[in-house]
Coordinates of C-alpha atoms and ligand atoms in Angstrom, one line a residue:
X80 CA 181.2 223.1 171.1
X81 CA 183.3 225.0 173.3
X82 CA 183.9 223.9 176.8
X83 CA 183.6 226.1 180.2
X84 CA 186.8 226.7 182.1
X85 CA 185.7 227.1 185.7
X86 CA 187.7 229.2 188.4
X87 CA 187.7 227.4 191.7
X88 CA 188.4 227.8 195.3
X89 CA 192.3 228.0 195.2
X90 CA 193.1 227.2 198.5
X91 CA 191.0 225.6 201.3
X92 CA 191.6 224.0 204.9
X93 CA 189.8 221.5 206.6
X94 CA 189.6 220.0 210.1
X95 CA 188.5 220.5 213.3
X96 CA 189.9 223.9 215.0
X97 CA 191.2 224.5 211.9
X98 CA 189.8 228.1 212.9
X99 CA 192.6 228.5 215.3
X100 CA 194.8 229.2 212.1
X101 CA 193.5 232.1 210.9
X102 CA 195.7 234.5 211.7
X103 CA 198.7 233.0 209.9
X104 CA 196.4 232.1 206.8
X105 CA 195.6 235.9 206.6
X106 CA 198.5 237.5 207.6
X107 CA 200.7 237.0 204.7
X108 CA 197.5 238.7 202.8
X109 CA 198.1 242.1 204.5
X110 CA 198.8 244.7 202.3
X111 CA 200.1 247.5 204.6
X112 CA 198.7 248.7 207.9
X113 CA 196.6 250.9 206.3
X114 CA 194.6 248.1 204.4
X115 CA 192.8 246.7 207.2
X116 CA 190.6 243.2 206.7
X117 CA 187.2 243.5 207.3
X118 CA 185.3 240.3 208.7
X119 CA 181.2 239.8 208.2
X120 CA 180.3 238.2 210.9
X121 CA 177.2 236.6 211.6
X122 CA 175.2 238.3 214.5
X123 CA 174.0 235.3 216.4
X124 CA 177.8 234.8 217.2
X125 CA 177.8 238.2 219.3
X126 CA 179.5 237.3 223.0
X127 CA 180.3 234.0 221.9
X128 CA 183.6 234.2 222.9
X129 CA 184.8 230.7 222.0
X130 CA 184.5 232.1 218.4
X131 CA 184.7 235.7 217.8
X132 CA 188.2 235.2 220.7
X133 CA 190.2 234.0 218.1
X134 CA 189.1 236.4 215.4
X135 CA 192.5 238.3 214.9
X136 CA 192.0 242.2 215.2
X137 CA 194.7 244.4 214.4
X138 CA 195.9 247.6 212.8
X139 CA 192.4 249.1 211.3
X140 CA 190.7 246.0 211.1
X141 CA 186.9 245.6 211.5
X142 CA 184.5 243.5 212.7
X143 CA 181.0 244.2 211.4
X144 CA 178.2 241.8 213.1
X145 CA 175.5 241.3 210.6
X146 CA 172.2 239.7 210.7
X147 CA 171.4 237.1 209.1
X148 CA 167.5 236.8 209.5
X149 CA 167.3 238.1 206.0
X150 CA 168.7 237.0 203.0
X151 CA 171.3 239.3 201.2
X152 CA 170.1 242.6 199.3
X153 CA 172.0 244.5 196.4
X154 CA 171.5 247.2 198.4
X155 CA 172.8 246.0 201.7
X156 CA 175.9 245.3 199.3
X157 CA 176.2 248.7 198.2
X158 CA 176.1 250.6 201.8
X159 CA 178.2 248.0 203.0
X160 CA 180.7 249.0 200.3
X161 CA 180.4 252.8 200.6
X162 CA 180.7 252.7 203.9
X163 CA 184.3 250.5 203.8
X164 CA 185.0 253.3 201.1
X165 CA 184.0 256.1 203.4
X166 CA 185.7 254.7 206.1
X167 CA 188.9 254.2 205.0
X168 CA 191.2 255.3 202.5
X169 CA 193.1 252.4 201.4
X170 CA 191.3 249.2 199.6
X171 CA 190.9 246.5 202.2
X172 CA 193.6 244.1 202.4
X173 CA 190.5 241.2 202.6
X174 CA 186.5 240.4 203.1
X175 CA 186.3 238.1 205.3
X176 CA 182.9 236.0 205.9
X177 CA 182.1 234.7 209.0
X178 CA 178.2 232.8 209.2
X179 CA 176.2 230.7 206.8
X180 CA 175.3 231.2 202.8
X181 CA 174.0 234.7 204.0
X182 CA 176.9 236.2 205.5
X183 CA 178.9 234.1 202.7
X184 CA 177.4 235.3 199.6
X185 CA 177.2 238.5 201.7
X186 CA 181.3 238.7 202.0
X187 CA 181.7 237.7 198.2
X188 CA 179.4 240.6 196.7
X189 CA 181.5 243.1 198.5
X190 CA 184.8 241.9 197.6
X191 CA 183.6 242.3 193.9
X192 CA 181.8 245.4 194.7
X193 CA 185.1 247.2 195.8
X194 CA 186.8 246.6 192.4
X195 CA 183.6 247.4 190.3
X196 CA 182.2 250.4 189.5
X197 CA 178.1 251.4 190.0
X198 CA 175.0 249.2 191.7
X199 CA 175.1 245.5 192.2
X200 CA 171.9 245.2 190.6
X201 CA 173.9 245.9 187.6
X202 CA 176.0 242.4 187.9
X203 CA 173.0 240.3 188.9
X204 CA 173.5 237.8 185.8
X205 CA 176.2 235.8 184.4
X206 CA 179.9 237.0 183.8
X207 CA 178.9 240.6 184.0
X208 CA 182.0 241.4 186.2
X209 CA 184.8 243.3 185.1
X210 CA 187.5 243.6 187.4
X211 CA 189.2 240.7 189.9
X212 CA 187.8 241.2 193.8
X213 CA 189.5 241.6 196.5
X214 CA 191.1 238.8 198.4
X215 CA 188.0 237.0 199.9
X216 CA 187.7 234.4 202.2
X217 CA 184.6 231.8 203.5
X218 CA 184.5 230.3 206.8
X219 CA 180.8 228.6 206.6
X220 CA 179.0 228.0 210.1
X221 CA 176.3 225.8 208.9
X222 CA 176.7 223.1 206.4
X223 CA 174.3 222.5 203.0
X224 CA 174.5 225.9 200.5
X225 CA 177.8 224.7 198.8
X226 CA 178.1 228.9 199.0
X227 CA 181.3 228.2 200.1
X228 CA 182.9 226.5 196.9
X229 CA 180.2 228.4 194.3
X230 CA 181.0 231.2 191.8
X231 CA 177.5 232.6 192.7
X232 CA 176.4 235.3 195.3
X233 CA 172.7 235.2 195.3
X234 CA 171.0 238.7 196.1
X235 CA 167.6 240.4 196.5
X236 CA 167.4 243.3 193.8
X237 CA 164.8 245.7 193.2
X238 CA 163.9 243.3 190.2
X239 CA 164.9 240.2 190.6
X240 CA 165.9 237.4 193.2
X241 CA 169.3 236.7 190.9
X242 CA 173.3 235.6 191.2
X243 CA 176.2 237.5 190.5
X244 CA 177.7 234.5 188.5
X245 CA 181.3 235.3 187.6
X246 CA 184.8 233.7 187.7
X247 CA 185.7 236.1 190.2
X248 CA 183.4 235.1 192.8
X249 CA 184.9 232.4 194.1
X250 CA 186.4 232.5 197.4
X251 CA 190.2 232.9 197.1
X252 CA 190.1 230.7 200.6
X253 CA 188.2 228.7 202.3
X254 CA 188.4 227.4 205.7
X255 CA 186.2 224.4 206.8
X256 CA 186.0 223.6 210.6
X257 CA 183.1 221.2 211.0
X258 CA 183.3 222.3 215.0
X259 CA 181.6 226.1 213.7
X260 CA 178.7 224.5 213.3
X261 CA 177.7 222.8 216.7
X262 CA 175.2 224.9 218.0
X263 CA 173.0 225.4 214.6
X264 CA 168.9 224.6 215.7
X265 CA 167.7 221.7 214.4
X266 CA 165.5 223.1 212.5
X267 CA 167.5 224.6 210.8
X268 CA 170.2 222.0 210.5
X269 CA 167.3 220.6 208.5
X270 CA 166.8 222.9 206.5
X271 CA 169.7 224.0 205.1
X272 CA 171.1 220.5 205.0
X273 CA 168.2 219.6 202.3
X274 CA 169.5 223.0 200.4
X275 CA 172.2 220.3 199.8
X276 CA 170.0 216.9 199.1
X277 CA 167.8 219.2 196.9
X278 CA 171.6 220.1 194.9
X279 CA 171.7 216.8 194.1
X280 CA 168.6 215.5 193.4
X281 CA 168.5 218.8 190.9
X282 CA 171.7 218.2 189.3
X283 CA 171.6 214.6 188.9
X284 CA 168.3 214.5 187.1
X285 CA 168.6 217.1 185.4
X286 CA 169.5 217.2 181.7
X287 CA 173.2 219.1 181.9
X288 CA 174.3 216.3 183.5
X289 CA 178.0 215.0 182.6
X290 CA 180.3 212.8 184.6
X291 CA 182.2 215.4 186.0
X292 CA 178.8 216.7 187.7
X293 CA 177.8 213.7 188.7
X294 CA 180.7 212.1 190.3
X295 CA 180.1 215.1 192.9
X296 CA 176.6 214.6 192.8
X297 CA 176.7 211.0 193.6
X298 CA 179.0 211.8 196.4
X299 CA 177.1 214.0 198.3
X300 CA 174.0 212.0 197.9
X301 CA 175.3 209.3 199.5
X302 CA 176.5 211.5 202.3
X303 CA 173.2 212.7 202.7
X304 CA 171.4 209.8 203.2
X305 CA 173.8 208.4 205.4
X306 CA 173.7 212.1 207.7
X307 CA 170.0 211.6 208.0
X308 CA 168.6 208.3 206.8
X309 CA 170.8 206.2 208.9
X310 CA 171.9 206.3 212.6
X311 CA 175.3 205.2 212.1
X312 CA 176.9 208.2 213.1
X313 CA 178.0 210.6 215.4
X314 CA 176.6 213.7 216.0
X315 CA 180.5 215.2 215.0
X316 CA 181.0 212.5 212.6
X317 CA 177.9 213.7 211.4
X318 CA 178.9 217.0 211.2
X319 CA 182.0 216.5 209.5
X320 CA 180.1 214.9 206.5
X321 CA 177.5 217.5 205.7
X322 CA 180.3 220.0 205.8
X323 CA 181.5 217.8 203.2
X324 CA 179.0 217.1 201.3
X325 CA 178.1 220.4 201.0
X326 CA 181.1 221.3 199.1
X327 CA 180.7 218.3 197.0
X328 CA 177.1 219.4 195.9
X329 CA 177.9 222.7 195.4
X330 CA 180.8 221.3 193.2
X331 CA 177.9 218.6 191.3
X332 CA 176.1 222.0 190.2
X333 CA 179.0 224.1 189.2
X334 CA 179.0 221.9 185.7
X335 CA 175.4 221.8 185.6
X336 CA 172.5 223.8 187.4
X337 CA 169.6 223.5 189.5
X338 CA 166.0 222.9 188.6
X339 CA 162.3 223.0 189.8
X340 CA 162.5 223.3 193.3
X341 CA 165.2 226.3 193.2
X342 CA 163.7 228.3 190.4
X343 CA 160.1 227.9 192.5
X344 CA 162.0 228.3 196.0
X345 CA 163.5 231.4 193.9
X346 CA 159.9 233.4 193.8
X347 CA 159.2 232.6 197.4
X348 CA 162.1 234.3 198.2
X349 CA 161.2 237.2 196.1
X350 CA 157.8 238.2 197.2
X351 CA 157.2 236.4 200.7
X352 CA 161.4 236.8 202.0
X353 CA 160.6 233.0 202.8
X354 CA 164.3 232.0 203.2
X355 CA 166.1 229.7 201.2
X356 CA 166.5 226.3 202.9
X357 CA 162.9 226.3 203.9
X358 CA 161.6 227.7 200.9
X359 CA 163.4 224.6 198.5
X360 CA 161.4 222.1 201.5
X361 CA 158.2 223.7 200.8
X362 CA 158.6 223.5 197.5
X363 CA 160.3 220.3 197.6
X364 CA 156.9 218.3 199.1
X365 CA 155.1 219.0 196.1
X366 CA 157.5 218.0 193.0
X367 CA 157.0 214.0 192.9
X368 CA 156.0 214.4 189.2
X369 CA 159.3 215.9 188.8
X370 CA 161.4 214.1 190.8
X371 CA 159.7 210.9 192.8
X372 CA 162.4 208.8 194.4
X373 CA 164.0 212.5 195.3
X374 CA 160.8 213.5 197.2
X375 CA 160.3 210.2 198.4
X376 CA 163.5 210.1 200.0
X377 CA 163.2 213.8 201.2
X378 CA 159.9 213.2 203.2
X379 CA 161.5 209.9 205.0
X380 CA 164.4 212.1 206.3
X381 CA 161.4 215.0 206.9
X382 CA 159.7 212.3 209.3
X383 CA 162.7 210.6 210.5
X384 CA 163.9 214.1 212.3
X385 CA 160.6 215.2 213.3
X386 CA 160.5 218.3 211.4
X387 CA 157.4 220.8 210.1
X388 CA 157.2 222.7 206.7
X389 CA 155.4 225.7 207.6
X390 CA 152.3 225.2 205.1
X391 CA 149.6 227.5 203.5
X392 CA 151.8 230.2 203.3
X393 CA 150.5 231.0 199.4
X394 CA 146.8 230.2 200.6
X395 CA 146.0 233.9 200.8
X396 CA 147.7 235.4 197.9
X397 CA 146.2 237.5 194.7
X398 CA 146.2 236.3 191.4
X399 CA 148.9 239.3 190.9
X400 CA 151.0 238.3 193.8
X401 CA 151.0 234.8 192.4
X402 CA 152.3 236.3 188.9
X403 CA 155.1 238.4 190.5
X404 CA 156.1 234.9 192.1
X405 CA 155.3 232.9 188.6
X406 CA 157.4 235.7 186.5
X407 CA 160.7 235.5 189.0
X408 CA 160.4 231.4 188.3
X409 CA 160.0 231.6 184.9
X410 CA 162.7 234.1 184.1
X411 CA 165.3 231.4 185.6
X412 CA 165.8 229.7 181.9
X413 CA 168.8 227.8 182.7
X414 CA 167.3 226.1 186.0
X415 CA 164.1 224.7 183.7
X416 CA 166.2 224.1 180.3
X417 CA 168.4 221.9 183.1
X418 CA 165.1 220.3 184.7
X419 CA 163.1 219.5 181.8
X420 CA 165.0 220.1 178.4
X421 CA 165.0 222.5 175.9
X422 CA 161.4 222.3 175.2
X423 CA 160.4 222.9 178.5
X424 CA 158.3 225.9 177.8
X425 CA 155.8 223.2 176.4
X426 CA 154.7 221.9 180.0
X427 CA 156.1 224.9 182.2
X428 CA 153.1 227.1 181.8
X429 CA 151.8 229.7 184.1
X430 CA 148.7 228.5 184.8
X431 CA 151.2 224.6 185.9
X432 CA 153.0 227.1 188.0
X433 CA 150.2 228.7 189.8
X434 CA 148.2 225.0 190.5
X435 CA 151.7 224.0 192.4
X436 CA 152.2 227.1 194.3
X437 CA 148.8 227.3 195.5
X438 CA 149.2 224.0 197.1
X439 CA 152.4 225.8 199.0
Ligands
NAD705 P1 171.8 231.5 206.7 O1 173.1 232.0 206.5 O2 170.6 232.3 206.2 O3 171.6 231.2 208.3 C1 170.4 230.5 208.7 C2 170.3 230.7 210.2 O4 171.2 229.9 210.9 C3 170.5 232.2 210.7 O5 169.6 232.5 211.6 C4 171.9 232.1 211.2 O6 172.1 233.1 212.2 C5 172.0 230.8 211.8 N1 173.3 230.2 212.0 C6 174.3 230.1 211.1 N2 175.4 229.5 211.7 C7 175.0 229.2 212.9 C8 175.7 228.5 214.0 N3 176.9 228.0 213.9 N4 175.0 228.4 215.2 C9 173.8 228.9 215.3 N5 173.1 229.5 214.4 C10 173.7 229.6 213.2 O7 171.5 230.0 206.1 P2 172.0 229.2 204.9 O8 170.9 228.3 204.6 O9 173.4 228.7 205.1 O10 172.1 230.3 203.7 C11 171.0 230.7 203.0 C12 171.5 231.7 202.0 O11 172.5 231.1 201.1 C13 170.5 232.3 201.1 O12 170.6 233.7 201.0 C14 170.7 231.7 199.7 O13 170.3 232.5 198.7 C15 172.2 231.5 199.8 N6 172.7 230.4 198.9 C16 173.8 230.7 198.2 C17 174.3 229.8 197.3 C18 175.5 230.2 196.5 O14 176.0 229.3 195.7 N7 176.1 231.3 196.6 C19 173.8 228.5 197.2 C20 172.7 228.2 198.0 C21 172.2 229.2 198.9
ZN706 ZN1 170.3 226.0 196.9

């Protein structure tokens, strides 16, 4: 048996306004003027002021506003790369990302994608990269993905809804200021905060599980009910949690993986765009064979804040629609080996798959 030696985030800050020291975190990194930092920026932050203000600008540096109402695409990678390359005729000094696991995972396939040769489609997999990335850095503006302390970047390819999993993904910094995230909707405060419950719940049943795993596992459980079971907190204190516990469920499936819900959410994504977060809740509502307190618990938070699943949304599909959806799922090995064991092809047919998604 031969052990996995993880890369992790090496350096990280957290606090409130913590923000306010990003010029002297990246300075240092500057290679020469001519290597300019480049910083993905989530688009719903254009003219906020009290943000992108104390984005430091100088020598060549860009900002690029991106938008964030789709999830990332391997090819949104690739022009984004060409057109740094184009553009300038130094490497960057740094890829900076500025927004939620969109713009995150966004900042992290470019930094690999400047040091790599070809199509990111190519790396879609697990330790498929060759080369270190560029210095890279996540500053997360909404709580729950753990896309901040994973060494995944999850893209759309022309085949497949699939990770670049490598031990150069990681983030080389992190910056955490709870404060980024105060004016994230409801909704989808919701939404992507179960992205983190569902982390848990997935990692903690699941069969990979080991100590190291769950200690992070338990952790952010706990924060999770206490964020939106109880009312014992804050709406900052609040905040300052979920930041928290996202990192800590991210780190609960770094030694294991994720299970049912994701692989299922996975197809959504694939063939309806249905985005992440909400995709794991509609899956999620239909999983208590799987994983009954987990659901249980889910739907109490669900009513406790009020929030709707959009519903139906597989109601109208073909039978060949529903296989495009069924083969994404099933081609996630890891994610059912995890959830059900090693024989898991035994229960996890197609026809299982296509009775729960056509209750979606
Ligand atoms: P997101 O980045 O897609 O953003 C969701 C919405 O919230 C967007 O409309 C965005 O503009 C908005 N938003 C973000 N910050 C805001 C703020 N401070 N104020 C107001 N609005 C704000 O959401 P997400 O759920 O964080 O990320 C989903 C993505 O993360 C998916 O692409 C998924 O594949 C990926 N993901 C990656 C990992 C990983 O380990 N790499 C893990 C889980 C999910
Ligand atoms: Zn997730």
């Amino acid at each position: 048996m031969s052990y996995k030696n993880y890369p992790m985030v090496s350096r990280v800050v957290y606090g409130r306004g913590s923000f306010n020291q990003l010029n002297e975190i990246l300075s240092p990194k500057r290679q020469n003027v001519k290597a300019p930092f480049i910083f993905l920026v989530d688009d719903v932050f254009k003219g906020k002021s009290w943000l992108t203000s104390r984005i430091p600008l100088s020598y060549d540096d860009k900002l690029l506003y991106i938008s964030a109402n789709e999830e990332p695409k391997t090819s949104q990678v690739d022009d984004l790369v060409e057109q740094i390359i184009l553009d300038y005729k130094e490497r960057p000094s740094g890829i900076i990302g500025i927004g939620g696991g969109t713009i995150l995972d966004l900042a992290k396939a470019v930094a690999l994608m400047l040091t790599n040769k070809g199509e990111s489609k190519d790396y879609q997999g697990w330790d498929l990269i060759k080369n270190p990335a560029i210095y890279h850095v996540g500053i997360p503006t909404i709580s729950g993905t753990g896309a901040e302390v994973s060494r995944t970047t999850i893209l759309t390819g022309p085949i497949r809804k699939l990770g670049i999993n490598s031990d150069f993904t990681p983030f080389d910094q992190v910056i955490l200021d709870p404060e980024l995230t105060k004016d994230v909707p409801k909704d989808q405060w919701f939404y992507t905060g179960m992205d983190c419950f569902v982390h848990c719940i997935e990692s903690l049943k699941g069969t990979y599980l080991n100590a190291f795993s769950q200690s992070y596992g338990e952790k952010a459980l706990e924060l999770c009910k206490e964020i939106f079971l109880e009312d014992t907190l804050s709406e900052k204190e609040a905040a300052d949690k979920l930041m928290m516990a996202s990192w800590h469920g991210g780190m609960s499936i770094a030694y294991s993986q994720v299970g049912v819900a994701h692989a299922m959410s996975y197809g959504l994504g694939y063939l309806l765009g249905v985005k992440h977060g909400v995709g794991n809740c509609i899956v999620f509502e239909h999983l208590e064979e799987y994983y009954p307190e987990g659901v249980a618990m889910y739907k109490a938070m669900r009513e406790k804040h009020n929030i709707t699943i959009p519903q139906g949304i597989c109601a109208d599909l073909s039978d060949k629609e529903l296989d495009i959806m069924i083969d994404v799922a099933l081609s996630l090995e890891p994610l059912w080996e995890n959830a059900i064991g090693k024989n898991w092809k035994k229960t996890i047919t197609r026809e299982k798959l296509k009775a729960l998604y056509q209750k979606m």
